Coordinates of C-alpha atoms and ligand atoms in Angstrom, one line a residue:
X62 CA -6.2 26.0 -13.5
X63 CA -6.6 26.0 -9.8
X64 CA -6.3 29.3 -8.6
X65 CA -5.4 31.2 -5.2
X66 CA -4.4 28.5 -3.1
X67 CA -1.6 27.8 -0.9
X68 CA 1.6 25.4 -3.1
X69 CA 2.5 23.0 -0.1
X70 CA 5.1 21.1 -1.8
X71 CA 7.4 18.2 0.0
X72 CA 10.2 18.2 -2.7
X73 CA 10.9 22.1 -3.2
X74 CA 9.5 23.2 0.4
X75 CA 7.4 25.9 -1.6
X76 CA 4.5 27.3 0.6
X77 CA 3.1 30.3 -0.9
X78 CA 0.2 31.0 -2.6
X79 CA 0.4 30.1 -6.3
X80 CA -1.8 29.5 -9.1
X81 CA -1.5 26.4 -10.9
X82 CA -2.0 26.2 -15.0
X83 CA -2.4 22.7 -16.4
X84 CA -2.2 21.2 -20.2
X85 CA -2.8 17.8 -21.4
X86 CA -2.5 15.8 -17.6
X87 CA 0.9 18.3 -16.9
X88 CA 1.4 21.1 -14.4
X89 CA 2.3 23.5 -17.4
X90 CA 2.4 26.8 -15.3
X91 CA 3.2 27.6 -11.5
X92 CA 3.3 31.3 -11.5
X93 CA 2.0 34.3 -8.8
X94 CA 0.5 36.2 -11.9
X95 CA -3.1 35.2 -12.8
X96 CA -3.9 32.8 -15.3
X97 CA -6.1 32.3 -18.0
X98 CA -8.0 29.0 -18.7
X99 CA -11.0 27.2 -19.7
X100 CA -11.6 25.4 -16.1
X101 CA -11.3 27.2 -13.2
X102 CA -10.8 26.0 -9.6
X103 CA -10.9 28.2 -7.2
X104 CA -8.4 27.2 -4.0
X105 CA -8.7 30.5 -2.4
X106 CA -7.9 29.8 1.4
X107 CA -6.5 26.1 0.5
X108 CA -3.7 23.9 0.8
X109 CA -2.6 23.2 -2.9
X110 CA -0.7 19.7 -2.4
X111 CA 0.4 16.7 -4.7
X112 CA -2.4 13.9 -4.8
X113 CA -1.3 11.1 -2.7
X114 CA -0.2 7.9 -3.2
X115 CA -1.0 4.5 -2.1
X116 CA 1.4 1.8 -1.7
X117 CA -1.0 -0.5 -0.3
X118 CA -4.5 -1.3 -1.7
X119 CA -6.7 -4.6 -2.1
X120 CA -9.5 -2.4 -3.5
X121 CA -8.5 -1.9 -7.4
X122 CA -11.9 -1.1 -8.4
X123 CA -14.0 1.7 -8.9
X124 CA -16.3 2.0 -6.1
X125 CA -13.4 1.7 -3.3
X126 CA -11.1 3.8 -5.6
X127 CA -14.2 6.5 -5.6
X128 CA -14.2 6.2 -1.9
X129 CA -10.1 6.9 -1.9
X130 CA -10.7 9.8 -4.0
X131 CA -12.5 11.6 -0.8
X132 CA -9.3 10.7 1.1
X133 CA -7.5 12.5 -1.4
X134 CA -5.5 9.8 -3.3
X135 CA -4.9 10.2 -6.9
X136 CA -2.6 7.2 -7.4
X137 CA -3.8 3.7 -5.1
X138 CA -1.5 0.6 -5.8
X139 CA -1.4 -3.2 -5.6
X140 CA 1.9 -4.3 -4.6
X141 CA 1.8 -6.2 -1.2
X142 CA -0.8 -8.6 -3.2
X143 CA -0.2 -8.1 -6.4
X144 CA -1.4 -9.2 -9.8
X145 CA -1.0 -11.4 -12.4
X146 CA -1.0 -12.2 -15.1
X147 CA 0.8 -8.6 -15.4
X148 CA -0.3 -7.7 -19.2
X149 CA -3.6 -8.9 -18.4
X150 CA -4.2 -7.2 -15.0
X151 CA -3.4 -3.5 -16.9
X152 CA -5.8 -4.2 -20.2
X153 CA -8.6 -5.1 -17.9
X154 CA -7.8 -1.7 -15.7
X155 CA -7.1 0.2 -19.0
X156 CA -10.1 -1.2 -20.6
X157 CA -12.7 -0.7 -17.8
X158 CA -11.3 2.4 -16.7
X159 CA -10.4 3.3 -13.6
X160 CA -10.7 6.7 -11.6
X161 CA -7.5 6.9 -10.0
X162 CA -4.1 5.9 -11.2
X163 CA -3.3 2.3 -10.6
X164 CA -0.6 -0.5 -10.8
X165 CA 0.4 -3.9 -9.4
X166 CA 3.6 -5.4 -7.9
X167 CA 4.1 -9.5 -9.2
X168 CA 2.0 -11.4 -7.4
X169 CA 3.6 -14.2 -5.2
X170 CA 0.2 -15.9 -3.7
X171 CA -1.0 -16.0 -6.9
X172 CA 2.3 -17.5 -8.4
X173 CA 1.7 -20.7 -5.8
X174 CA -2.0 -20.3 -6.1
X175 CA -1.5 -21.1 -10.2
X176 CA 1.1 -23.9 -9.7
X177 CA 0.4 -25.8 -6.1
X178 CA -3.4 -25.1 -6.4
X179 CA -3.8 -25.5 -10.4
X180 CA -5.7 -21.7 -10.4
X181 CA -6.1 -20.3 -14.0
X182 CA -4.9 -16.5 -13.4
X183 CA -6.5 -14.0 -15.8
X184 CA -5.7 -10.8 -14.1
X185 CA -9.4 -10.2 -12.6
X186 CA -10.2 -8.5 -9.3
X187 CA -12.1 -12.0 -8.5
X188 CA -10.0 -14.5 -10.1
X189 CA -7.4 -13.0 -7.6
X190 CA -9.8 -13.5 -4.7
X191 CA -10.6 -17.2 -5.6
X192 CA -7.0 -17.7 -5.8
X193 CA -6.1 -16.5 -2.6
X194 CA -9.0 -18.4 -1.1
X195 CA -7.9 -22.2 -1.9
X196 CA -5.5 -23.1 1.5
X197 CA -3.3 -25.1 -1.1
X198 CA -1.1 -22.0 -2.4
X199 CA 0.2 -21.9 1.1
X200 CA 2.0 -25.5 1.7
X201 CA 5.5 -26.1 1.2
X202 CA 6.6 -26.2 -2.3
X203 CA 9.1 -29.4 -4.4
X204 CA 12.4 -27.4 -5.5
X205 CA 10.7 -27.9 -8.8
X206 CA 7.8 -26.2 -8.1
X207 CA 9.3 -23.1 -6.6
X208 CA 11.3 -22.9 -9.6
X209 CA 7.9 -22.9 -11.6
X210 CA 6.7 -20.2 -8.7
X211 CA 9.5 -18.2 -9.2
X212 CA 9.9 -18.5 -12.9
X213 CA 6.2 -16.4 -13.2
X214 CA 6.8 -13.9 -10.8
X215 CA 10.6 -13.1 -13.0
X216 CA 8.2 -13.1 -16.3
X217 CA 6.0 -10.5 -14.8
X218 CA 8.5 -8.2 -13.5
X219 CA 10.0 -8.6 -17.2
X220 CA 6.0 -7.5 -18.2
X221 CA 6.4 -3.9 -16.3
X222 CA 5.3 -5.5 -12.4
X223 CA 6.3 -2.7 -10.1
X224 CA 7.8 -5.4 -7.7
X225 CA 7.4 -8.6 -5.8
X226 CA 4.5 -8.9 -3.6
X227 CA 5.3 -11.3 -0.9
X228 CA 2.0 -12.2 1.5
X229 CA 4.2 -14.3 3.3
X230 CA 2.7 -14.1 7.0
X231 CA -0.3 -16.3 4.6
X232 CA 2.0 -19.2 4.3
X233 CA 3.8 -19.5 7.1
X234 CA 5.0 -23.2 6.0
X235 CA 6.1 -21.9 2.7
X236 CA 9.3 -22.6 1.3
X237 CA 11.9 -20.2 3.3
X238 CA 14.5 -20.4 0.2
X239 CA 11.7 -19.1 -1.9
X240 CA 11.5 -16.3 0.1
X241 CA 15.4 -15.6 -0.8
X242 CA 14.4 -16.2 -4.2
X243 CA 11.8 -13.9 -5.2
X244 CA 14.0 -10.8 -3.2
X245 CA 17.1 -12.3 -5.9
X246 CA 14.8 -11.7 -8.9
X247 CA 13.9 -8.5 -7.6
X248 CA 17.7 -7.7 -7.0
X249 CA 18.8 -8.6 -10.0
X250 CA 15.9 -6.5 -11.9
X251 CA 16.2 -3.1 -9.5
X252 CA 12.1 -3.7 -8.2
X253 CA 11.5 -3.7 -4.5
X254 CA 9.7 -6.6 -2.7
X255 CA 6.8 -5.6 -0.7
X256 CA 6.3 -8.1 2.5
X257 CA 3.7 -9.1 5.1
X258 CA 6.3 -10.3 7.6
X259 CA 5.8 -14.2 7.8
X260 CA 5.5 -13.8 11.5
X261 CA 3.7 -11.2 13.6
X262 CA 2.8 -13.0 16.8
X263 CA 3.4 -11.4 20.3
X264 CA 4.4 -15.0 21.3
X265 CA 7.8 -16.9 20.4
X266 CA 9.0 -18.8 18.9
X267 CA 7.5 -17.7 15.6
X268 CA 7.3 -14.1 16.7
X269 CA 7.4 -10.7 15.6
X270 CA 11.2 -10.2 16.2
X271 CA 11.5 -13.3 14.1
X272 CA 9.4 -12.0 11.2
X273 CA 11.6 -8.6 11.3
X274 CA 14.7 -11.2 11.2
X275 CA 13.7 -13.1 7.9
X276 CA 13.0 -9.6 6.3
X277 CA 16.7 -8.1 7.1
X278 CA 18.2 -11.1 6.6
X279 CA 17.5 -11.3 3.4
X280 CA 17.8 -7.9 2.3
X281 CA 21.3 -8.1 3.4
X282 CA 22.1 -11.3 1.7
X283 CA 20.3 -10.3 -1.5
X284 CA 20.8 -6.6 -2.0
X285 CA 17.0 -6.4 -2.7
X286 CA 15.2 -3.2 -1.7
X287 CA 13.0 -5.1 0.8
X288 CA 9.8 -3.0 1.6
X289 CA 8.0 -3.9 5.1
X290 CA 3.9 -3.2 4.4
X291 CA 2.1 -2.1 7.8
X292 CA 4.7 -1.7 10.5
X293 CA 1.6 -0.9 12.7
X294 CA -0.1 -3.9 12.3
X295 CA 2.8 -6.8 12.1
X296 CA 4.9 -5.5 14.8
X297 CA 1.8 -4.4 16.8
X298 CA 2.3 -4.9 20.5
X299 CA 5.9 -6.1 19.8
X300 CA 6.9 -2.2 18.2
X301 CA 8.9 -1.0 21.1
X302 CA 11.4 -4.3 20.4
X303 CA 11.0 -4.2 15.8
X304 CA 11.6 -0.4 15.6
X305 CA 15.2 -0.7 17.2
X306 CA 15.9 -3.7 14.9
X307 CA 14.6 -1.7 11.3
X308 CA 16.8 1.3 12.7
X309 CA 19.8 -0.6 12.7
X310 CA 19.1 -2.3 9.3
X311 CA 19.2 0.7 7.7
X312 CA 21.7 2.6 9.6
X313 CA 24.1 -0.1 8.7
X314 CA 22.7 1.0 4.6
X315 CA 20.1 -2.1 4.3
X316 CA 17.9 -0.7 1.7
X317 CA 14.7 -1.2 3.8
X318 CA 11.5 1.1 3.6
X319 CA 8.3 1.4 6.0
X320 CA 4.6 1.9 5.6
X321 CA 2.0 1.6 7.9
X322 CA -1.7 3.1 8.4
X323 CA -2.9 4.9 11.8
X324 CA -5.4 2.1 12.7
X325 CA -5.4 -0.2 15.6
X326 CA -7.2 -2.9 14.0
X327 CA -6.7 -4.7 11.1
X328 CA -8.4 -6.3 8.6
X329 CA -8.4 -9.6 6.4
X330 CA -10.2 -13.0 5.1
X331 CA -12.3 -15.0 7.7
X332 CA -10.5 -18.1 5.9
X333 CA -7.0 -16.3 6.4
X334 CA -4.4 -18.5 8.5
X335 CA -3.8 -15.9 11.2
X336 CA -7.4 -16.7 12.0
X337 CA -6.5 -21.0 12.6
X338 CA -8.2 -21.4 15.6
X339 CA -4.7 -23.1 16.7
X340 CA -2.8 -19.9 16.1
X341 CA -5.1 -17.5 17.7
X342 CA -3.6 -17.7 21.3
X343 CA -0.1 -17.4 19.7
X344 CA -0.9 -14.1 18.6
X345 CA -2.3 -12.9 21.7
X346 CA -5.7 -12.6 20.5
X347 CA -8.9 -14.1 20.8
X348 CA -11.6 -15.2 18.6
X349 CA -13.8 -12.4 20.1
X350 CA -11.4 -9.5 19.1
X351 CA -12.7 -10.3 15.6
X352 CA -15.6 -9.1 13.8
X353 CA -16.9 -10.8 11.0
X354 CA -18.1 -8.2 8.4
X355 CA -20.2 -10.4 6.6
X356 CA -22.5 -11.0 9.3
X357 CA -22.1 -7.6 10.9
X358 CA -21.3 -8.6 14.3
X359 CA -18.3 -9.9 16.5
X360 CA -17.3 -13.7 16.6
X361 CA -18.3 -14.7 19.9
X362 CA -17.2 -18.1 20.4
X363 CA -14.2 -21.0 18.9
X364 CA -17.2 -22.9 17.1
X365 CA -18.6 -20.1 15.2
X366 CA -15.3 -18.9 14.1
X367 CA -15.1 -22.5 12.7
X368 CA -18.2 -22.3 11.0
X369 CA -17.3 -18.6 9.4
X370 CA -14.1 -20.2 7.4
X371 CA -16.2 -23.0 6.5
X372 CA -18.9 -20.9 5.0
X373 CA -17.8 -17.9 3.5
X374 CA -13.7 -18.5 3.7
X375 CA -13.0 -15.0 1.8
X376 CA -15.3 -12.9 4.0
X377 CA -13.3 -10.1 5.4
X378 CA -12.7 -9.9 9.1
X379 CA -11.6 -7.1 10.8
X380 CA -8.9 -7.4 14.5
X381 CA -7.9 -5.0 16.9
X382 CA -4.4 -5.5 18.3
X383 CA -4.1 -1.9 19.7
X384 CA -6.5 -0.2 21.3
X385 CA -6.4 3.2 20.7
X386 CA -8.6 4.7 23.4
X387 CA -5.5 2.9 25.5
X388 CA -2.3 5.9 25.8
X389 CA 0.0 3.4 26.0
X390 CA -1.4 1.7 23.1
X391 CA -1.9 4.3 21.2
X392 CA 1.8 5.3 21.8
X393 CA 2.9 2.4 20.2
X394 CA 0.7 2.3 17.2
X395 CA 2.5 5.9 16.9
X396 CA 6.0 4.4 17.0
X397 CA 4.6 3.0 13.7
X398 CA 2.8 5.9 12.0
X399 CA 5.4 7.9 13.2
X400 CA 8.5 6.1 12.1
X401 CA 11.1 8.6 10.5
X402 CA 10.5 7.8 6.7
X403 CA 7.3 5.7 6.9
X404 CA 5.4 5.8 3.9
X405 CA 1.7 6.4 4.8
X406 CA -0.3 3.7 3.4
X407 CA -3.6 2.3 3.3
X408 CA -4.2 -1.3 3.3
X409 CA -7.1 -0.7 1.7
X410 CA -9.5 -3.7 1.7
X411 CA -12.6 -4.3 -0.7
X412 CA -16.4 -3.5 0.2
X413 CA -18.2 -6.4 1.4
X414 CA -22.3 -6.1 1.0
X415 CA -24.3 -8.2 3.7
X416 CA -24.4 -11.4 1.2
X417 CA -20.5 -11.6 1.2
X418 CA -20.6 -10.1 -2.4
X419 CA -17.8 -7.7 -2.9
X420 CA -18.7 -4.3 -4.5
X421 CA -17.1 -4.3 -7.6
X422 CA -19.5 -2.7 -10.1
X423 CA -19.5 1.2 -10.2
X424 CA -21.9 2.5 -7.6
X425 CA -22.0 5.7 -6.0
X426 CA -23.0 6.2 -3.2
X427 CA -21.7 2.1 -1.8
X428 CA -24.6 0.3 -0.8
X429 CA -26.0 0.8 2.5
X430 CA -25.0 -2.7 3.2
X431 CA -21.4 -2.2 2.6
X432 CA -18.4 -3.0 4.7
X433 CA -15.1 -2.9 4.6
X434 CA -12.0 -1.4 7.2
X435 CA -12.2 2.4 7.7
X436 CA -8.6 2.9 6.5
X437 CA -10.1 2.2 3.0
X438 CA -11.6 6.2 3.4
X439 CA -9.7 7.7 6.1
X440 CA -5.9 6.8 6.7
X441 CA -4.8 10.1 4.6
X442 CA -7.3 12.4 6.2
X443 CA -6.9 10.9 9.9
X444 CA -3.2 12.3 9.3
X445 CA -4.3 15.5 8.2
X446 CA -6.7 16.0 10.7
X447 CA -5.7 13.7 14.0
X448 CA -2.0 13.7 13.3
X449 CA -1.6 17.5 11.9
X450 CA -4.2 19.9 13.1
X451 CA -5.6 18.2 16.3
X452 CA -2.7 16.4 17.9
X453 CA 0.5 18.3 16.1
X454 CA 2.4 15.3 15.7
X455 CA 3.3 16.0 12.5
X456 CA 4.1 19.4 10.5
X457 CA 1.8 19.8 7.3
X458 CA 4.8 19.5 5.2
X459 CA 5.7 16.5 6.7
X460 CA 2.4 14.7 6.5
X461 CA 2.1 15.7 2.8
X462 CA 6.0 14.5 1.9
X463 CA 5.1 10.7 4.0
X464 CA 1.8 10.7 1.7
X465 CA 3.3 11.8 -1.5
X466 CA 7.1 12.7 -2.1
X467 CA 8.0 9.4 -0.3
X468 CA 5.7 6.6 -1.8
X469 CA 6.8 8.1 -4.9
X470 CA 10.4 7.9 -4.0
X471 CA 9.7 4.4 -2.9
X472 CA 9.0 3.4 -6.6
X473 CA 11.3 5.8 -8.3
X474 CA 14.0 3.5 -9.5
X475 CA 11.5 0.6 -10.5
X476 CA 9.0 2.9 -12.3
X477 CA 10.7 6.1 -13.6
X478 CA 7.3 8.1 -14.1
X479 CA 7.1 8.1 -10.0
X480 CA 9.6 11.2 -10.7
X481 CA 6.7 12.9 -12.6
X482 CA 4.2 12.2 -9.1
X483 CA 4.0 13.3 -5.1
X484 CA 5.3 17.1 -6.5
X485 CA 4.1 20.1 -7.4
X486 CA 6.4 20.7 -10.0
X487 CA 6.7 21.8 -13.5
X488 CA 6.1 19.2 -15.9
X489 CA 5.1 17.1 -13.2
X490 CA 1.9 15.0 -13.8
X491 CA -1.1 17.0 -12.5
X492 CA -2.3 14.8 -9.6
X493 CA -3.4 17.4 -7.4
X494 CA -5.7 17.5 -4.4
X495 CA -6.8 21.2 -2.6
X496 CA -8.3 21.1 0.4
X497 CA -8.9 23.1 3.7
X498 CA -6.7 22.3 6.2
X499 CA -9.1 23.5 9.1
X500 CA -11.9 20.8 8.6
X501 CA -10.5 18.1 6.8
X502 CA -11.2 15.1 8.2
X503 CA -11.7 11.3 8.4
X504 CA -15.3 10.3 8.8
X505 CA -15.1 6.5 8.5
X506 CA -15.8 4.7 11.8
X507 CA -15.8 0.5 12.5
X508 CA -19.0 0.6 13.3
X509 CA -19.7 2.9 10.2
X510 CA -17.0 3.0 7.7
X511 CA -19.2 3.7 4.8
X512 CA -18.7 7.5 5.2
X513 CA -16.7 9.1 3.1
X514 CA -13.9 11.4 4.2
X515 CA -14.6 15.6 4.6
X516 CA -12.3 18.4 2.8
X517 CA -11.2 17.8 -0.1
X518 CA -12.6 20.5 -2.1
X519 CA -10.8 19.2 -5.6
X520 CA -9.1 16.0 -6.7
X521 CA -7.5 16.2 -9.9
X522 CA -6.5 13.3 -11.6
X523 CA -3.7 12.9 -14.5
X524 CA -5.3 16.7 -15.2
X525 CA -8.7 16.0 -14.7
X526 CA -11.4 16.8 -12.1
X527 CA -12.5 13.8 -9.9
X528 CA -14.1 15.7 -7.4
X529 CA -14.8 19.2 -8.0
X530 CA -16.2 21.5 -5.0
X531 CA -16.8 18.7 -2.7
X532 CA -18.6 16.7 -5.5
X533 CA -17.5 13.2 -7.1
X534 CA -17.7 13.3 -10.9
X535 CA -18.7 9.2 -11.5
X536 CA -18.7 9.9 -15.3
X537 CA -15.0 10.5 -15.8
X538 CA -12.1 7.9 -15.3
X539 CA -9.0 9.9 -15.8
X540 CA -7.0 6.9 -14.1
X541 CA -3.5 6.1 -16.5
X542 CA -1.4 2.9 -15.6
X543 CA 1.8 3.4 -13.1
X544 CA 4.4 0.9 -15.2
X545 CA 7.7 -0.6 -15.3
X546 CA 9.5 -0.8 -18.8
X547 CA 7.8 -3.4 -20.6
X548 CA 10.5 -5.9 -21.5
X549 CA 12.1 -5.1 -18.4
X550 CA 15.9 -6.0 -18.5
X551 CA 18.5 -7.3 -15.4
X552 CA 19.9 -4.0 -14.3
X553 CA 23.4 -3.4 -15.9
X554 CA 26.8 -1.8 -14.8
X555 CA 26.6 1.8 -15.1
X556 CA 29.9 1.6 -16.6
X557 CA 29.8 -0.8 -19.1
X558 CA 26.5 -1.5 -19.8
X559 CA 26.9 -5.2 -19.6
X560 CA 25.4 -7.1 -16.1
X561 CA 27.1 -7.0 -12.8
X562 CA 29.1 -9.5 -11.9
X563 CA 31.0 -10.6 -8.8
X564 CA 34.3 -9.4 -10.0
X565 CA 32.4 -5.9 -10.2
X566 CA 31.9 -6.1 -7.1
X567 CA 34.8 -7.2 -5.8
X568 CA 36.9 -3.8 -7.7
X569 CA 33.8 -1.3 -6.2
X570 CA 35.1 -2.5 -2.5
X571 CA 38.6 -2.4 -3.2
X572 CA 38.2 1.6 -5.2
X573 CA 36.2 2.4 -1.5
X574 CA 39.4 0.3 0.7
X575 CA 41.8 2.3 -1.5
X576 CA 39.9 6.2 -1.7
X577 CA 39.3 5.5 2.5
X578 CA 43.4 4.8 2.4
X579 CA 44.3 8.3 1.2
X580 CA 41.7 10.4 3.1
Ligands
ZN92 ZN1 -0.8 -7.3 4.8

């Protein structure tokens, strides 16, 4: 039960105070009269919303799931990276147990990894890594060999994959007709693709306009539902040119959908190719706007950068490309965050301890040696608190429905039980944060980001409490897999039940020509 607080839901617009009766991981009661139950939360003076839900993590284990939790995310998802093998990547979740509700998109660098680079996927957090480490997954593929690429990523959307993850802007040379090829599988299956834009420099050719160009290409020549991961930090300085261009896309019914985070820095691998030495001044930054996390301290010259992807290639690296102290700047990172129907989403990256070592065993608190970008525990609560109460940017409800409702809506048609999450509804699953909306707050600096976010008083996950009055509960992992239909199918005519074809096709536009003709 959590009772007395104010119901902000995105779906139903309810804002009223309400208490909240849950059975067996459902909202079973959402009634003004008092209920009776065995645990009590009290929400008096609260806001009462759905948990939220990430679209965009690289942190799928505990410790920076833990760290979500204090941003108030009850579901956190892999989909611009991705998994695979896809059965494998669930029972390892399932059996481990996570704290918040998970899932993975097909994983496309790990597709190439397996067949140009000869990786043995197994579905682990670190075989993933190692994978996306070896520079051979990024070169440009024999038609035979994209056929074997694309052949796994179809067998894991088949598996329940809740899309395509495309880290594309990773290997730039990679094969272009690929590209088309992974967005037909997903087409043909109803899954979206999730893309990091191929290109995101400030300098042509091989700029940002031209990344934005591949992406609505081909989710006009497919049909695909093409998502675009971080708006903020792909377009970047280029924002005031992309935005017009993802307008028009979907004006013209282009079934494109946003994200981004409200940082002005972002983070990957040392070893990444947006950090090649020869690309740097093509994206209009310098080797000094990166720090190196691993050491703990800026890159301060070409050679030392050189040195860093030698020695430690998967170190995580964090780059501003707007400065957010700057108005002007800051404006544009808010073209992004503030995009009608952007998904908020994290980008949350792994936590790094001094020796490179990522944190992947349960610890609570993270060691004190442990790094990693602030978005990883504050993007949701630098809305609430920067975006909502301080600035007034956004409207509560709004916040809450780009956090929840959306994302949710985002997945709906790939993954069904999204319709259960990001509502407070009857029946609903009970993913359910409370939190006062006077204090909450991101804590998470770049020079400090190991500080977990303030407010949320409870975080209920799939019905049970993760954090309870202000405190985590590490013995619990009420996590449950976020799925597609195992033994996924093509998507059939509605009609018929057999696949589309081209004839279908071909009738729909001619019933539209024909009901246009006798309005
Ligand atoms: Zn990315």
């Amino acid at each position: 039960m959590v009772l007395g607080g104010r119901v902000v839901d995105p779906e139903s617009r309810l804002e009223a105070v309400r208490n909240i009766g849950i059975r067996s991981g459902r909202i079973a009661a959402i009634s003004e009269q008092r209920l009776i139950g065995r645990i009590q939360l009290d929400a008096v003076g609260q806001v009462v919303a759905p948990g939220f839900i990430d679209l965009h993590s690289h942190g799928m284990v505990v410790p920076s799931m833990w760290m979500q939790a204090f941003d108030g995310v009850t579901t956190t998802l892999d989909l611009e990276g991705g998994n695979l093998p896809i059965p494998d990547a669930y029972a390892i979740a399932r059996d481990e147990g996570r704290p918040l509700n998970y899932g993975y998109s097909a994983n496309w660098a790990a597709a190439r990894s397996a067949v140009l680079a000869d990786t043995k996927l197994d579905g682990h957090f670190l075989t993933n890594l190692a994978a996306f480490a070896k520079p051979n997954w990024q070169k440009l593929a024999t038609k035979a060999q994209s056929a074997q690429i694309l052949a796994l990523l179809e067998k894991g959307v088949q598996e329940g994959a809740l899309g395509i993850g495309l880290l594309v802007g990773y290997a730039r040379e990679s094969n272009h007709e690929e590209y088309v090829g992974a967005a037909q599988i997903a087409a043909r299956y109803g899954v979206p693709t999730f893309t990091h834009l191929r290109y995101s420099n400030a300098i042509e050719p091989g700029g940002a306009i031209e990344g934005h160009e591949e992406l609505i290409a081909v989710a006009a020549m497919t049909g695909a539902h093409m998502h675009l991961c971080h708006l903020n930090s792909t377009a970047g300085r280029q924002l005031p040119q992309v935005v017009p261009m993802i307008r028009e896309a979907q004006r013209r019914g282009l079934r494109i959908t946003v994200e981004a985070y409200p940082y002005g820095a972002g983070s990957t691998v040392i070893g990444s190719q947006l950090f090649d030495p020869a690309l740097l001044d093509a994206q209009g930054i310098s080797e000094t706007d990166i720090f190196f996390v691993p050491a703990q301290k800026r890159i301060e010259s070409r050679e030392e950068l050189i040195e860093a992807r030698k020695r430690d290639p998967s170190g995580p690296a964090v780059v501003s490309f707007l400065d957010e102290d700057n108005a002007n700047q800051r404006a544009a990172l808010d073209m992004a965050v503030l995009y009608p129907d952007a998904a908020i989403a994290s980008d949350t990256i792994w936590w790094v301890r001094a020796n490179g070592k990522p944190v992947v065993e349960p610890v609570w608190p993270l060691p004190e040696d442990a790094y990693a970008h602030p978005r990883g525990a504050g993007t949701f609560t630098k809305i609430l608190g920067r975006y909502v109460r301080e600035r007034k940017q956004l409207s509560l409800m709004e916040a809450l429905r780009r956090a929840s409702l959306l994302p949710a809506q985002i997945l709906e048609d790939a993954a069904p039980q999204m319709k259960a999450k990001g509502r407070i509804k009857l029946g609903g699953d009970a993913d359910i944060i409370v939190f006062d909306p006077d204090t909450v707050i991101d804590k998470a600096t770049y020079a400090n980001p190991r500080q977990p976010a303030q407010g949320m008083r409870h975080v209920i996950v799939s019905g049970v409490p993760l954090i309870r009055d202000g405190k985590l509960d590490t013995t619990v992992m009420p996590g449950q897999p976020v799925r597609g239909p195992v033994g996924r199918l093509p998507i059939q005519s509605r009609t018929s039940g057999r696949a589309i074809t081209e004839m279908d096709i071909i009738t729909a536009v001619q019933d539209l020509r024909a009901s246009v003709g006798r309005q």
